[in-house]
PDB file of C-alpha atoms in Angstrom:
ATOM      1  CA  MET W 137      13.841  -4.554  -8.943  1.00 67.00           C
ATOM      2  CA  THR W 138      17.018  -4.135  -6.857  1.00 73.00           C
ATOM      3  CA  PHE W 139      17.302  -0.580  -8.194  1.00 79.00           C
ATOM      4  CA  LEU W 140      13.836   0.231  -6.779  1.00 81.00           C
ATOM      5  CA  TYR W 141      14.732  -1.270  -3.398  1.00 80.00           C
ATOM      6  CA  GLU W 142      17.976   0.683  -3.168  1.00 78.00           C
ATOM      7  CA  THR W 143      16.562   3.973  -4.501  1.00 86.00           C
ATOM      8  CA  LEU W 144      13.321   4.045  -2.502  1.00 89.00           C
ATOM      9  CA  GLY W 145      14.993   2.476   0.526  1.00 90.00           C
ATOM     10  CA  VAL W 146      16.979   5.653   1.288  1.00 91.00           C
ATOM     11  CA  PRO W 147      14.033   8.041   1.920  1.00 92.00           C
ATOM     12  CA  PHE W 148      12.033   5.304   3.622  1.00 89.00           C
ATOM     13  CA  GLY W 149      14.991   4.423   5.807  1.00 91.00           C
ATOM     14  CA  PHE W 150      15.299   8.089   6.761  1.00 92.00           C
ATOM     15  CA  LEU W 151      11.573   8.253   7.614  1.00 92.00           C
ATOM     16  CA  LEU W 152      11.802   5.052   9.622  1.00 90.00           C
ATOM     17  CA  LYS W 153      14.766   6.390  11.576  1.00 92.00           C
ATOM     18  CA  LEU W 154      12.951   9.663  12.234  1.00 94.00           C
ATOM     19  CA  ILE W 155       9.919   7.775  13.573  1.00 94.00           C
ATOM     20  CA  TYR W 156      12.170   5.315  15.462  1.00 93.00           C
ATOM     21  CA  GLN W 157      13.938   8.130  17.310  1.00 92.00           C
ATOM     22  CA  SER W 158      10.883  10.312  17.953  1.00 93.00           C
ATOM     23  CA  VAL W 159       7.608   8.415  18.435  1.00 90.00           C
ATOM     24  CA  GLY W 160       8.581   4.797  17.703  1.00 84.00           C
ATOM     25  CA  PHE W 161       9.819   3.995  21.240  1.00 87.00           C
ATOM     26  CA  HIS W 162      13.145   2.979  19.641  1.00 89.00           C
ATOM     27  CA  ASN W 163      11.455  -0.183  18.358  1.00 90.00           C
ATOM     28  CA  TYR W 164      11.750  -1.077  14.670  1.00 87.00           C
ATOM     29  CA  ALA W 165       8.432  -2.983  14.507  1.00 91.00           C
ATOM     30  CA  ILE W 166       6.479  -0.129  16.090  1.00 93.00           C
ATOM     31  CA  SER W 167       8.206   2.294  13.716  1.00 92.00           C
ATOM     32  CA  ILE W 168       7.072   0.220  10.711  1.00 89.00           C
ATOM     33  CA  ILE W 169       3.484   0.218  11.996  1.00 93.00           C
ATOM     34  CA  LEU W 170       3.557   3.991  12.568  1.00 93.00           C
ATOM     35  CA  LEU W 171       5.080   4.592   9.124  1.00 88.00           C
ATOM     36  CA  THR W 172       2.269   2.507   7.623  1.00 88.00           C
ATOM     37  CA  LEU W 173      -0.330   4.530   9.524  1.00 91.00           C
ATOM     38  CA  PHE W 174       1.311   7.745   8.321  1.00 87.00           C
ATOM     39  CA  SER W 175       1.243   6.507   4.716  1.00 82.00           C
ATOM     40  CA  ARG W 176      -2.437   5.581   5.024  1.00 84.00           C
ATOM     41  CA  LEU W 177      -3.229   9.064   6.303  1.00 87.00           C
ATOM     42  CA  ILE W 178      -1.429  10.514   3.285  1.00 81.00           C
ATOM     43  CA  MET W 179      -3.578   8.309   1.033  1.00 79.00           C
ATOM     44  CA  THR W 180      -6.835   9.474   2.679  1.00 84.00           C
ATOM     45  CA  PRO W 181      -7.588  12.140   0.014  1.00 82.00           C
ATOM     46  CA  SER W 182      -7.137   9.480  -2.669  1.00 76.00           C
ATOM     47  CA  THR W 183      -9.478   7.122  -0.796  1.00 77.00           C
ATOM     48  CA  ILE W 184     -12.093   9.878  -0.516  1.00 81.00           C
ATOM     49  CA  SER W 185     -11.675  10.515  -4.242  1.00 77.00           C
ATOM     50  CA  GLN W 186     -12.306   6.807  -4.813  1.00 75.00           C
ATOM     51  CA  GLN W 187     -15.480   7.023  -2.759  1.00 76.00           C
ATOM     52  CA  LYS W 188     -16.655  10.031  -4.757  1.00 76.00           C
ATOM     53  CA  GLY W 189     -15.861   8.152  -7.951  1.00 74.00           C
ATOM     54  CA  MET W 190     -18.017   5.231  -6.829  1.00 74.00           C
ATOM     55  CA  ALA W 191     -20.885   7.622  -6.111  1.00 76.00           C
ATOM     56  CA  LYS W 192     -20.407   9.240  -9.517  1.00 77.00           C
ATOM     57  CA  THR W 193     -20.531   5.810 -11.177  1.00 77.00           C
ATOM     58  CA  GLN W 194     -23.703   4.926  -9.319  1.00 78.00           C
ATOM     59  CA  ARG W 195     -25.191   8.262 -10.344  1.00 79.00           C
ATOM     60  CA  LEU W 196     -24.377   7.504 -14.008  1.00 83.00           C
ATOM     61  CA  GLN W 197     -25.838   3.985 -13.957  1.00 83.00           C
ATOM     62  CA  PRO W 198     -29.303   5.001 -15.317  1.00 85.00           C
ATOM     63  CA  LYS W 199     -27.652   6.747 -18.290  1.00 87.00           C
ATOM     64  CA  ILE W 200     -25.381   3.754 -18.885  1.00 89.00           C
ATOM     65  CA  ARG W 201     -28.359   1.391 -18.830  1.00 88.00           C
ATOM     66  CA  ARG W 202     -30.131   3.569 -21.396  1.00 91.00           C
ATOM     67  CA  ILE W 203     -27.070   3.379 -23.650  1.00 91.00           C
ATOM     68  CA  GLN W 204     -26.961  -0.409 -23.254  1.00 90.00           C
ATOM     69  CA  ALA W 205     -30.664  -0.694 -24.105  1.00 91.00           C
ATOM     70  CA  LYS W 206     -30.405   1.651 -27.094  1.00 89.00           C
ATOM     71  CA  PHE W 207     -27.405  -0.105 -28.649  1.00 91.00           C
ATOM     72  CA  ALA W 208     -28.111  -3.660 -27.471  1.00 90.00           C
ATOM     73  CA  GLY W 209     -25.989  -6.175 -29.365  1.00 88.00           C
ATOM     74  CA  ASP W 210     -23.455  -3.584 -30.541  1.00 90.00           C
ATOM     75  CA  GLN W 211     -20.734  -3.847 -27.892  1.00 91.00           C
ATOM     76  CA  ARG W 212     -18.359  -1.506 -29.706  1.00 92.00           C
ATOM     77  CA  ARG W 213     -20.969   1.267 -29.879  1.00 91.00           C
ATOM     78  CA  ILE W 214     -21.890   0.743 -26.220  1.00 92.00           C
ATOM     79  CA  GLN W 215     -18.234   1.173 -25.227  1.00 90.00           C
ATOM     80  CA  GLU W 216     -17.880   4.285 -27.395  1.00 92.00           C
ATOM     81  CA  GLU W 217     -21.036   5.901 -26.018  1.00 90.00           C
ATOM     82  CA  THR W 218     -20.122   4.983 -22.436  1.00 90.00           C
ATOM     83  CA  SER W 219     -16.633   6.463 -22.882  1.00 90.00           C
ATOM     84  CA  ALA W 220     -18.189   9.607 -24.355  1.00 88.00           C
ATOM     85  CA  LEU W 221     -20.525   9.817 -21.365  1.00 86.00           C
ATOM     86  CA  TYR W 222     -17.594   9.511 -18.943  1.00 84.00           C
ATOM     87  CA  GLN W 223     -15.749  12.225 -20.866  1.00 83.00           C
ATOM     88  CA  ARG W 224     -18.729  14.600 -20.770  1.00 81.00           C
ATOM     89  CA  GLU W 225     -19.136  13.995 -17.047  1.00 75.00           C
ATOM     90  CA  GLY W 226     -15.401  14.406 -16.393  1.00 71.00           C
ATOM     91  CA  TYR W 227     -15.087  10.957 -14.841  1.00 73.00           C
ATOM     92  CA  ASN W 228     -12.283   8.404 -15.278  1.00 71.00           C
ATOM     93  CA  PRO W 229     -13.386   5.017 -13.848  1.00 68.00           C
ATOM     94  CA  MET W 230      -9.790   3.733 -13.655  1.00 64.00           C
ATOM     95  CA  SER W 231      -7.892   6.649 -12.128  1.00 57.00           C
ATOM     96  CA  ALA W 232      -9.319   6.399  -8.614  1.00 52.00           C
ATOM     97  CA  GLY W 233      -8.447   2.721  -8.320  1.00 54.00           C
ATOM     98  CA  CYS W 234      -4.935   2.779  -9.778  1.00 60.00           C
ATOM     99  CA  ALA W 235      -3.443   5.613  -7.727  1.00 61.00           C
ATOM    100  CA  PRO W 236      -3.777   3.972  -4.277  1.00 62.00           C
ATOM    101  CA  MET W 237      -2.420   0.692  -5.666  1.00 66.00           C
ATOM    102  CA  ALA W 238       0.592   2.452  -7.200  1.00 74.00           C
ATOM    103  CA  VAL W 239       1.308   4.245  -3.914  1.00 73.00           C
ATOM    104  CA  GLN W 240       1.027   0.959  -2.010  1.00 69.00           C
ATOM    105  CA  PHE W 241       3.587  -0.732  -4.271  1.00 77.00           C
ATOM    106  CA  LEU W 242       5.969   2.219  -3.937  1.00 82.00           C
ATOM    107  CA  LEU W 243       5.615   1.942  -0.158  1.00 78.00           C
ATOM    108  CA  LEU W 244       6.264  -1.792  -0.383  1.00 74.00           C
ATOM    109  CA  PHE W 245       9.441  -1.402  -2.443  1.00 84.00           C
ATOM    110  CA  GLY W 246      10.675   1.403  -0.203  1.00 85.00           C
ATOM    111  CA  LEU W 247      10.049  -0.595   2.941  1.00 78.00           C
ATOM    112  CA  ILE W 248      11.736  -3.691   1.494  1.00 80.00           C
ATOM    113  CA  GLY W 249      14.763  -1.521   0.774  1.00 85.00           C
ATOM    114  CA  ALA W 250      14.771  -0.091   4.299  1.00 82.00           C
ATOM    115  CA  ILE W 251      14.428  -3.542   5.898  1.00 80.00           C
ATOM    116  CA  TYR W 252      16.827  -5.407   3.588  1.00 81.00           C
ATOM    117  CA  TYR W 253      19.559  -2.795   3.867  1.00 89.00           C
ATOM    118  CA  PRO W 254      19.296  -1.346   7.396  1.00 90.00           C
ATOM    119  CA  LEU W 255      23.028  -0.623   7.626  1.00 94.00           C
ATOM    120  CA  SER W 256      22.878   1.451   4.432  1.00 93.00           C
ATOM    121  CA  ASN W 257      19.389   2.964   4.610  1.00 92.00           C
ATOM    122  CA  PHE W 258      18.624   3.149   8.333  1.00 92.00           C
ATOM    123  CA  LEU W 259      21.954   3.588  10.117  1.00 93.00           C
ATOM    124  CA  PHE W 260      23.664   5.158   7.074  1.00 94.00           C
ATOM    125  CA  ILE W 261      26.955   3.409   7.847  1.00 95.00           C
ATOM    126  CA  ASP W 262      29.916   4.017   5.543  1.00 95.00           C
ATOM    127  CA  ASP W 263      29.942   1.718   2.488  1.00 94.00           C
ATOM    128  CA  THR W 264      33.499   0.576   3.211  1.00 96.00           C
ATOM    129  CA  GLU W 265      32.581  -0.626   6.704  1.00 97.00           C
ATOM    130  CA  ILE W 266      29.443  -2.340   5.382  1.00 95.00           C
ATOM    131  CA  LYS W 267      31.576  -4.195   2.808  1.00 95.00           C
ATOM    132  CA  LEU W 268      33.970  -5.373   5.528  1.00 96.00           C
ATOM    133  CA  LEU W 269      31.094  -6.596   7.722  1.00 95.00           C
ATOM    134  CA  THR W 270      29.161  -8.349   4.935  1.00 93.00           C
ATOM    135  CA  ASP W 271      32.334 -10.051   3.665  1.00 92.00           C
ATOM    136  CA  ALA W 272      33.016 -11.273   7.196  1.00 93.00           C
ATOM    137  CA  VAL W 273      29.476 -12.583   7.759  1.00 89.00           C
ATOM    138  CA  ALA W 274      29.672 -14.478   4.451  1.00 87.00           C
ATOM    139  CA  LYS W 275      32.578 -16.474   5.915  1.00 87.00           C
ATOM    140  CA  LEU W 276      30.535 -17.629   8.914  1.00 84.00           C
ATOM    141  CA  ASN W 277      29.000 -21.092   8.782  1.00 70.00           C
ATOM    142  CA  LEU W 278      25.398 -19.949   8.267  1.00 63.00           C
ATOM    143  CA  GLY W 279      24.353 -22.416   5.565  1.00 56.00           C
ATOM    144  CA  SER W 280      22.604 -21.184   2.418  1.00 50.00           C
ATOM    145  CA  ALA W 281      21.626 -17.884   4.055  1.00 50.00           C
ATOM    146  CA  SER W 282      25.223 -16.639   4.003  1.00 49.00           C
ATOM    147  CA  ASN W 283      25.218 -16.927   0.187  1.00 53.00           C
ATOM    148  CA  THR W 284      22.152 -14.690  -0.186  1.00 62.00           C
ATOM    149  CA  SER W 285      23.547 -11.219  -0.895  1.00 73.00           C
ATOM    150  CA  HIS W 286      20.346  -9.288  -0.168  1.00 74.00           C
ATOM    151  CA  LEU W 287      20.246 -10.759   3.358  1.00 77.00           C
ATOM    152  CA  ALA W 288      23.859  -9.851   4.136  1.00 86.00           C
ATOM    153  CA  GLU W 289      23.127  -6.687   6.143  1.00 88.00           C
ATOM    154  CA  LEU W 290      20.396  -8.458   8.117  1.00 83.00           C
ATOM    155  CA  LEU W 291      22.820 -11.286   8.900  1.00 83.00           C
ATOM    156  CA  VAL W 292      25.351  -8.725  10.139  1.00 90.00           C
ATOM    157  CA  ILE W 293      22.790  -7.412  12.653  1.00 87.00           C
ATOM    158  CA  GLN W 294      21.825 -10.928  13.784  1.00 81.00           C
ATOM    159  CA  HIS W 295      25.449 -12.090  14.174  1.00 86.00           C
ATOM    160  CA  ILE W 296      27.177  -8.863  15.171  1.00 90.00           C
ATOM    161  CA  ASP W 297      28.600 -10.469  18.327  1.00 89.00           C
ATOM    162  CA  SER W 298      30.550 -12.900  16.111  1.00 90.00           C
ATOM    163  CA  LEU W 299      31.987 -10.097  13.988  1.00 93.00           C
ATOM    164  CA  GLN W 300      33.915  -8.168  16.632  1.00 92.00           C
ATOM    165  CA  GLY W 301      37.377  -6.754  16.022  1.00 92.00           C
ATOM    166  CA  ILE W 302      37.316  -6.387  12.228  1.00 94.00           C
ATOM    167  CA  ALA W 303      40.042  -3.983  11.116  1.00 94.00           C
ATOM    168  CA  GLY W 304      38.530  -0.868   9.579  1.00 95.00           C
ATOM    169  CA  VAL W 305      35.216  -1.083  11.455  1.00 95.00           C
ATOM    170  CA  SER W 306      34.921   1.507  14.227  1.00 95.00           C
ATOM    171  CA  GLN W 307      33.571   0.824  17.703  1.00 95.00           C
ATOM    172  CA  ALA W 308      30.924   3.478  17.068  1.00 96.00           C
ATOM    173  CA  THR W 309      29.613   1.360  14.182  1.00 96.00           C
ATOM    174  CA  TYR W 310      29.452  -1.751  16.376  1.00 96.00           C
ATOM    175  CA  ASP W 311      27.613   0.209  19.070  1.00 95.00           C
ATOM    176  CA  ALA W 312      25.116   1.638  16.552  1.00 94.00           C
ATOM    177  CA  ILE W 313      24.313  -1.821  15.160  1.00 93.00           C
ATOM    178  CA  LYS W 314      23.893  -3.362  18.617  1.00 92.00           C
ATOM    179  CA  ALA W 315      21.588  -0.525  19.655  1.00 91.00           C
ATOM    180  CA  ILE W 316      18.950  -1.392  17.002  1.00 87.00           C
ATOM    181  CA  ASP W 317      15.892  -3.087  18.484  1.00 86.00           C
ATOM    182  CA  PHE W 318      15.225  -5.329  15.486  1.00 85.00           C
ATOM    183  CA  ASN W 319      13.230  -7.872  17.484  1.00 88.00           C
ATOM    184  CA  PHE W 320       9.469  -8.290  17.398  1.00 90.00           C
ATOM    185  CA  PHE W 321       8.732  -8.122  21.124  1.00 87.00           C
ATOM    186  CA  GLY W 322      11.339 -10.802  21.786  1.00 87.00           C
ATOM    187  CA  LEU W 323       9.661 -13.432  19.569  1.00 91.00           C
ATOM    188  CA  PHE W 324      11.859 -13.190  16.466  1.00 91.00           C
ATOM    189  CA  SER W 325      13.953 -10.801  14.397  1.00 88.00           C
ATOM    190  CA  LEU W 326      12.260  -8.654  11.768  1.00 86.00           C
ATOM    191  CA  GLY W 327      14.946  -9.876   9.381  1.00 81.00           C
ATOM    192  CA  ASP W 328      13.900 -13.526   9.723  1.00 87.00           C
ATOM    193  CA  VAL W 329      12.460 -15.066   6.554  1.00 86.00           C
ATOM    194  CA  PRO W 330       9.583 -17.569   7.098  1.00 92.00           C
ATOM    195  CA  ALA W 331      10.793 -19.746   4.207  1.00 89.00           C
ATOM    196  CA  ASN W 332      13.928 -20.461   6.257  1.00 86.00           C
ATOM    197  CA  TYR W 333      11.865 -21.829   9.180  1.00 91.00           C
ATOM    198  CA  LYS W 334       9.990 -24.704   7.541  1.00 88.00           C
ATOM    199  CA  ASP W 335      10.971 -27.294  10.153  1.00 86.00           C
ATOM    200  CA  ILE W 336       8.916 -26.549  13.276  1.00 85.00           C
ATOM    201  CA  GLY W 337      10.498 -29.539  14.994  1.00 84.00           C
ATOM    202  CA  VAL W 338      13.899 -27.865  14.769  1.00 81.00           C
ATOM    203  CA  HIS W 339      12.937 -24.231  15.360  1.00 87.00           C
ATOM    204  CA  GLY W 340      10.020 -24.826  17.742  1.00 90.00           C
ATOM    205  CA  ALA W 341       7.896 -21.937  19.022  1.00 92.00           C
ATOM    206  CA  LYS W 342       9.946 -19.381  17.084  1.00 93.00           C
ATOM    207  CA  ALA W 343       8.914 -20.983  13.784  1.00 94.00           C
ATOM    208  CA  VAL W 344       5.247 -21.013  14.856  1.00 94.00           C
ATOM    209  CA  ALA W 345       5.426 -17.309  15.759  1.00 95.00           C
ATOM    210  CA  ILE W 346       7.145 -16.439  12.474  1.00 95.00           C
ATOM    211  CA  TRP W 347       4.599 -18.360  10.374  1.00 96.00           C
ATOM    212  CA  MET W 348       1.745 -16.545  12.108  1.00 96.00           C
ATOM    213  CA  ILE W 349       2.851 -13.403  10.261  1.00 96.00           C
ATOM    214  CA  PRO W 350       2.188 -14.780   6.722  1.00 96.00           C
ATOM    215  CA  ALA W 351      -1.096 -16.268   7.985  1.00 96.00           C
ATOM    216  CA  PHE W 352      -2.308 -12.963   9.451  1.00 97.00           C
ATOM    217  CA  SER W 353      -1.038 -11.111   6.384  1.00 95.00           C
ATOM    218  CA  PHE W 354      -3.143 -13.333   4.112  1.00 96.00           C
ATOM    219  CA  LEU W 355      -6.251 -13.138   6.314  1.00 96.00           C
ATOM    220  CA  SER W 356      -6.100  -9.362   6.827  1.00 95.00           C
ATOM    221  CA  SER W 357      -5.587  -8.763   3.104  1.00 94.00           C
ATOM    222  CA  LEU W 358      -8.453 -11.150   2.295  1.00 94.00           C
ATOM    223  CA  ALA W 359     -10.774  -9.429   4.791  1.00 94.00           C
ATOM    224  CA  SER W 360      -9.983  -6.040   3.270  1.00 90.00           C
ATOM    225  CA  GLY W 361     -10.556  -7.343  -0.266  1.00 88.00           C
ATOM    226  CA  VAL W 362     -13.816  -9.124   0.553  1.00 91.00           C
ATOM    227  CA  TYR W 363     -15.192  -6.049   2.325  1.00 90.00           C
ATOM    228  CA  SER W 364     -14.318  -3.875  -0.675  1.00 83.00           C
ATOM    229  CA  GLN W 365     -15.989  -6.409  -2.986  1.00 83.00           C
ATOM    230  CA  ILE W 366     -19.170  -6.376  -0.881  1.00 84.00           C
ATOM    231  CA  LYS W 367     -19.289  -2.566  -0.926  1.00 78.00           C
ATOM    232  CA  GLN W 368     -18.660  -2.591  -4.673  1.00 73.00           C
ATOM    233  CA  LYS W 369     -21.650  -4.889  -5.217  1.00 76.00           C
ATOM    234  CA  GLN W 370     -23.827  -2.504  -3.226  1.00 72.00           C
ATOM    235  CA  THR W 371     -22.733   0.642  -5.044  1.00 66.00           C
ATOM    236  CA  ASN W 372     -21.827  -0.594  -8.531  1.00 63.00           C
ATOM    237  CA  PRO W 373     -23.183  -4.087  -9.347  1.00 64.00           C
ATOM    238  CA  SER W 374     -21.996  -4.024 -12.964  1.00 59.00           C
ATOM    239  CA  MET W 375     -18.403  -3.277 -11.942  1.00 59.00           C
ATOM    240  CA  ALA W 376     -18.524  -5.982  -9.256  1.00 55.00           C
ATOM    241  CA  LYS W 377     -19.291  -8.574 -11.965  1.00 62.00           C
ATOM    242  CA  ASN W 378     -16.048  -7.709 -13.730  1.00 64.00           C
ATOM    243  CA  PRO W 379     -13.687 -10.752 -13.481  1.00 63.00           C
ATOM    244  CA  ALA W 380     -10.818  -8.371 -12.719  1.00 61.00           C
ATOM    245  CA  MET W 381     -12.503  -7.424  -9.430  1.00 63.00           C
ATOM    246  CA  GLY W 382     -12.576 -11.045  -8.286  1.00 65.00           C
ATOM    247  CA  CYS W 383      -8.971 -11.435  -9.357  1.00 72.00           C
ATOM    248  CA  MET W 384      -7.969  -8.453  -7.206  1.00 74.00           C
ATOM    249  CA  THR W 385     -10.045  -9.647  -4.245  1.00 80.00           C
ATOM    250  CA  PHE W 386      -8.304 -13.009  -4.049  1.00 85.00           C
ATOM    251  CA  GLY W 387      -5.141 -12.252  -6.002  1.00 88.00           C
ATOM    252  CA  MET W 388      -3.774  -9.643  -3.593  1.00 87.00           C
ATOM    253  CA  PRO W 389      -4.045 -11.892  -0.493  1.00 92.00           C
ATOM    254  CA  ILE W 390      -2.231 -14.683  -2.369  1.00 93.00           C
ATOM    255  CA  PHE W 391       0.410 -12.216  -3.536  1.00 90.00           C
ATOM    256  CA  SER W 392       0.826 -10.919   0.021  1.00 89.00           C
ATOM    257  CA  LEU W 393       1.250 -14.499   1.272  1.00 93.00           C
ATOM    258  CA  TRP W 394       3.963 -15.178  -1.311  1.00 92.00           C
ATOM    259  CA  ILE W 395       5.777 -11.915  -0.509  1.00 88.00           C
ATOM    260  CA  VAL W 396       5.685 -12.414   3.260  1.00 90.00           C
ATOM    261  CA  VAL W 397       6.875 -16.036   3.077  1.00 91.00           C
ATOM    262  CA  LYS W 398       9.784 -15.163   0.809  1.00 86.00           C
ATOM    263  CA  TYR W 399      10.834 -11.843   2.343  1.00 83.00           C
ATOM    264  CA  PRO W 400      11.729 -10.750   5.913  1.00 84.00           C
ATOM    265  CA  VAL W 401       8.812 -10.744   8.354  1.00 89.00           C
ATOM    266  CA  GLY W 402       9.180  -6.984   8.698  1.00 86.00           C
ATOM    267  CA  ILE W 403       7.407  -6.835   5.326  1.00 85.00           C
ATOM    268  CA  GLY W 404       4.625  -8.960   6.822  1.00 91.00           C
ATOM    269  CA  ILE W 405       4.257  -6.519   9.713  1.00 93.00           C
ATOM    270  CA  TYR W 406       3.867  -3.751   7.141  1.00 88.00           C
ATOM    271  CA  TRP W 407       1.349  -5.741   5.091  1.00 89.00           C
ATOM    272  CA  ILE W 408      -0.819  -6.614   8.103  1.00 95.00           C
ATOM    273  CA  ALA W 409      -0.782  -3.018   9.346  1.00 93.00           C
ATOM    274  CA  SER W 410      -1.549  -1.738   5.843  1.00 89.00           C
ATOM    275  CA  SER W 411      -4.523  -4.096   5.421  1.00 93.00           C
ATOM    276  CA  VAL W 412      -5.934  -3.345   8.877  1.00 95.00           C
ATOM    277  CA  PHE W 413      -5.523   0.432   8.555  1.00 93.00           C
ATOM    278  CA  GLY W 414      -6.871   0.263   5.005  1.00 88.00           C
ATOM    279  CA  LEU W 415      -9.958  -1.665   6.117  1.00 92.00           C
ATOM    280  CA  LEU W 416     -10.621   0.763   8.979  1.00 93.00           C
ATOM    281  CA  SER W 417     -10.118   3.704   6.619  1.00 90.00           C
ATOM    282  CA  THR W 418     -12.578   2.228   4.108  1.00 86.00           C
ATOM    283  CA  ILE W 419     -15.200   1.646   6.805  1.00 90.00           C
ATOM    284  CA  ILE W 420     -14.853   5.137   8.324  1.00 90.00           C
ATOM    285  CA  ILE W 421     -14.729   6.987   4.994  1.00 87.00           C
ATOM    286  CA  GLY W 422     -17.563   4.815   3.678  1.00 82.00           C
ATOM    287  CA  HIS W 423     -19.677   5.968   6.610  1.00 84.00           C
ATOM    288  CA  LEU W 424     -18.731   9.650   6.405  1.00 85.00           C
ATOM    289  CA  PHE W 425     -18.919   9.769   2.606  1.00 81.00           C
ATOM    290  CA  SER W 426     -21.588   7.168   1.909  1.00 79.00           C
ATOM    291  CA  PRO W 427     -22.778   6.832  -1.715  1.00 73.00           C
ATOM    292  CA  LYS W 428     -26.253   8.090  -0.748  1.00 77.00           C
ATOM    293  CA  LYS W 429     -24.800  11.260   0.766  1.00 78.00           C
ATOM    294  CA  MET W 430     -22.450  11.757  -2.167  1.00 77.00           C
ATOM    295  CA  ILE W 431     -25.203  11.195  -4.755  1.00 76.00           C
ATOM    296  CA  ALA W 432     -27.460  13.671  -2.949  1.00 80.00           C
ATOM    297  CA  LYS W 433     -24.631  16.222  -2.991  1.00 78.00           C
ATOM    298  CA  LEU W 434     -23.962  15.536  -6.684  1.00 73.00           C
ATOM    299  CA  MET W 435     -27.648  16.089  -7.475  1.00 76.00           C
ATOM    300  CA  VAL W 436     -27.631  19.392  -5.582  1.00 80.00           C
ATOM    301  CA  ASP W 437     -24.415  20.505  -7.315  1.00 77.00           C
ATOM    302  CA  GLU W 438     -25.795  19.532 -10.728  1.00 72.00           C
ATOM    303  CA  THR W 439     -29.038  21.415 -10.024  1.00 80.00           C
ATOM    304  CA  VAL W 440     -27.133  24.526  -8.923  1.00 82.00           C
ATOM    305  CA  GLU W 441     -24.882  24.310 -11.991  1.00 78.00           C
ATOM    306  CA  ARG W 442     -27.857  23.832 -14.345  1.00 76.00           C
ATOM    307  CA  ARG W 443     -29.731  26.781 -12.859  1.00 84.00           C
ATOM    308  CA  SER W 444     -26.602  28.899 -13.055  1.00 85.00           C
ATOM    309  CA  ARG W 445     -26.269  28.099 -16.772  1.00 80.00           C
ATOM    310  CA  GLU W 446     -29.967  28.863 -17.315  1.00 81.00           C
ATOM    311  CA  ASN W 447     -29.640  32.211 -15.517  1.00 83.00           C
ATOM    312  CA  ASN W 448     -26.564  33.092 -17.562  1.00 84.00           C
ATOM    313  CA  LEU W 449     -28.434  32.289 -20.775  1.00 81.00           C
ATOM    314  CA  LYS W 450     -31.361  34.449 -19.641  1.00 81.00           C
ATOM    315  CA  LEU W 451     -28.999  37.330 -18.854  1.00 84.00           C
ATOM    316  CA  VAL W 452     -27.333  37.020 -22.269  1.00 79.00           C
ATOM    317  CA  ALA W 453     -30.751  36.928 -23.975  1.00 80.00           C
ATOM    318  CA  ALA W 454     -31.896  39.965 -21.981  1.00 79.00           C
ATOM    319  CA  GLU W 455     -28.732  41.889 -22.921  1.00 80.00           C
ATOM    320  CA  LYS W 456     -29.269  41.080 -26.604  1.00 78.00           C
ATOM    321  CA  ALA W 457     -32.923  42.146 -26.437  1.00 76.00           C
ATOM    322  CA  LYS W 458     -31.908  45.375 -24.707  1.00 76.00           C
ATOM    323  CA  THR W 459     -29.253  46.078 -27.339  1.00 76.00           C
ATOM    324  CA  ASN W 460     -31.639  45.399 -30.236  1.00 71.00           C
ATOM    325  CA  SER W 461     -34.273  47.675 -28.760  1.00 64.00           C
TER     326      SER W 461
END
C-alpha cells in the first residue's frame, strides 16, 4: 500500500503544485477540489460509456426475458445463453462499471501520497533535508502522533516554527515550507486526522469543524450512491435487485467514512468534492444521454445496419445472377 502512495504521489503532487501555482489561488484545499474536478472531467467519456451501457442493457431486456422463459429452471443454461447474447451484441455488463471505480481508487491513492508526503511530492525537497526535519520532529513532545512515520512530513509543516536552525537544512527550505497554505480557510490543517480529535471538550470548535468533514463525506457519498441506485431501478430493474448493488450503495459511504476518519482531512475534502462532482455529472449526463434517447438511437443504428446488410446481400445476389447469365 505504501508503495502505491509513494509511486502515485509523485505525479499527483506535481499536478497539485501546478494547480496550486496557476489556478488554485495558492491554497492547498482549493487545489485539491480543482484537481478532483479535473479528474471528473477526464472520467466523463467513461461515464457516458456507462450510460450507453445501461441503455444497451435496457434494450436487451426483452431478449433476456425470452431466454429466461425458454430455459426456466436451468440457471446454468440461462447464464450461458445470456453471455452468448452479450457476446453477439458486443456488450460487457461489467466493464463500464469497473473502469470508473478503478480510476477513483488510483486517484485516492495518488492524493493520499501527495497529502501524506507534501515535502517529498509537493515541494520536492531533498531527501537528506526531509530526513533531518522528520528526525527532529520525532523528538518533539507530540504524543503518539510523533511515532507515526507516515504523518512525519505533515508534522514538520505543522511544527516548522519549532524546528528552526537544524544544521543541513537551508533557509530556502524553511521558507518554502512556511509558504504552503495548508489550512482549510483557517479552521484546521489539511493534515489533521479526525481520529486524533475525539475529545471535543479539549479541542473545542476545531474538533467540531474537523468531524464535519467525515460527516459530509459519508452523506455526499450516500447521496451519490442512492441516486445511482434509483436510476438503476428505472433503467435496469433486474440489475438493481443484485445484492452487490446494495452493497456498493451503502458500502462505499461506510468505506469513505472509515478512510476520512483515519486519514488526513485533505482526503475528506477530496472525497466530498468527488461525490458532489460525480453526482452532478451523473445528473447532467443522465439528462443529455437519457436511456430513452440512447435506446431510440440504438434502434435507428440497428435499423440502418440491418438495411445495409440486406442491401449488400441483394447486391451480391444481383452480381451472381449477372455472372451466371
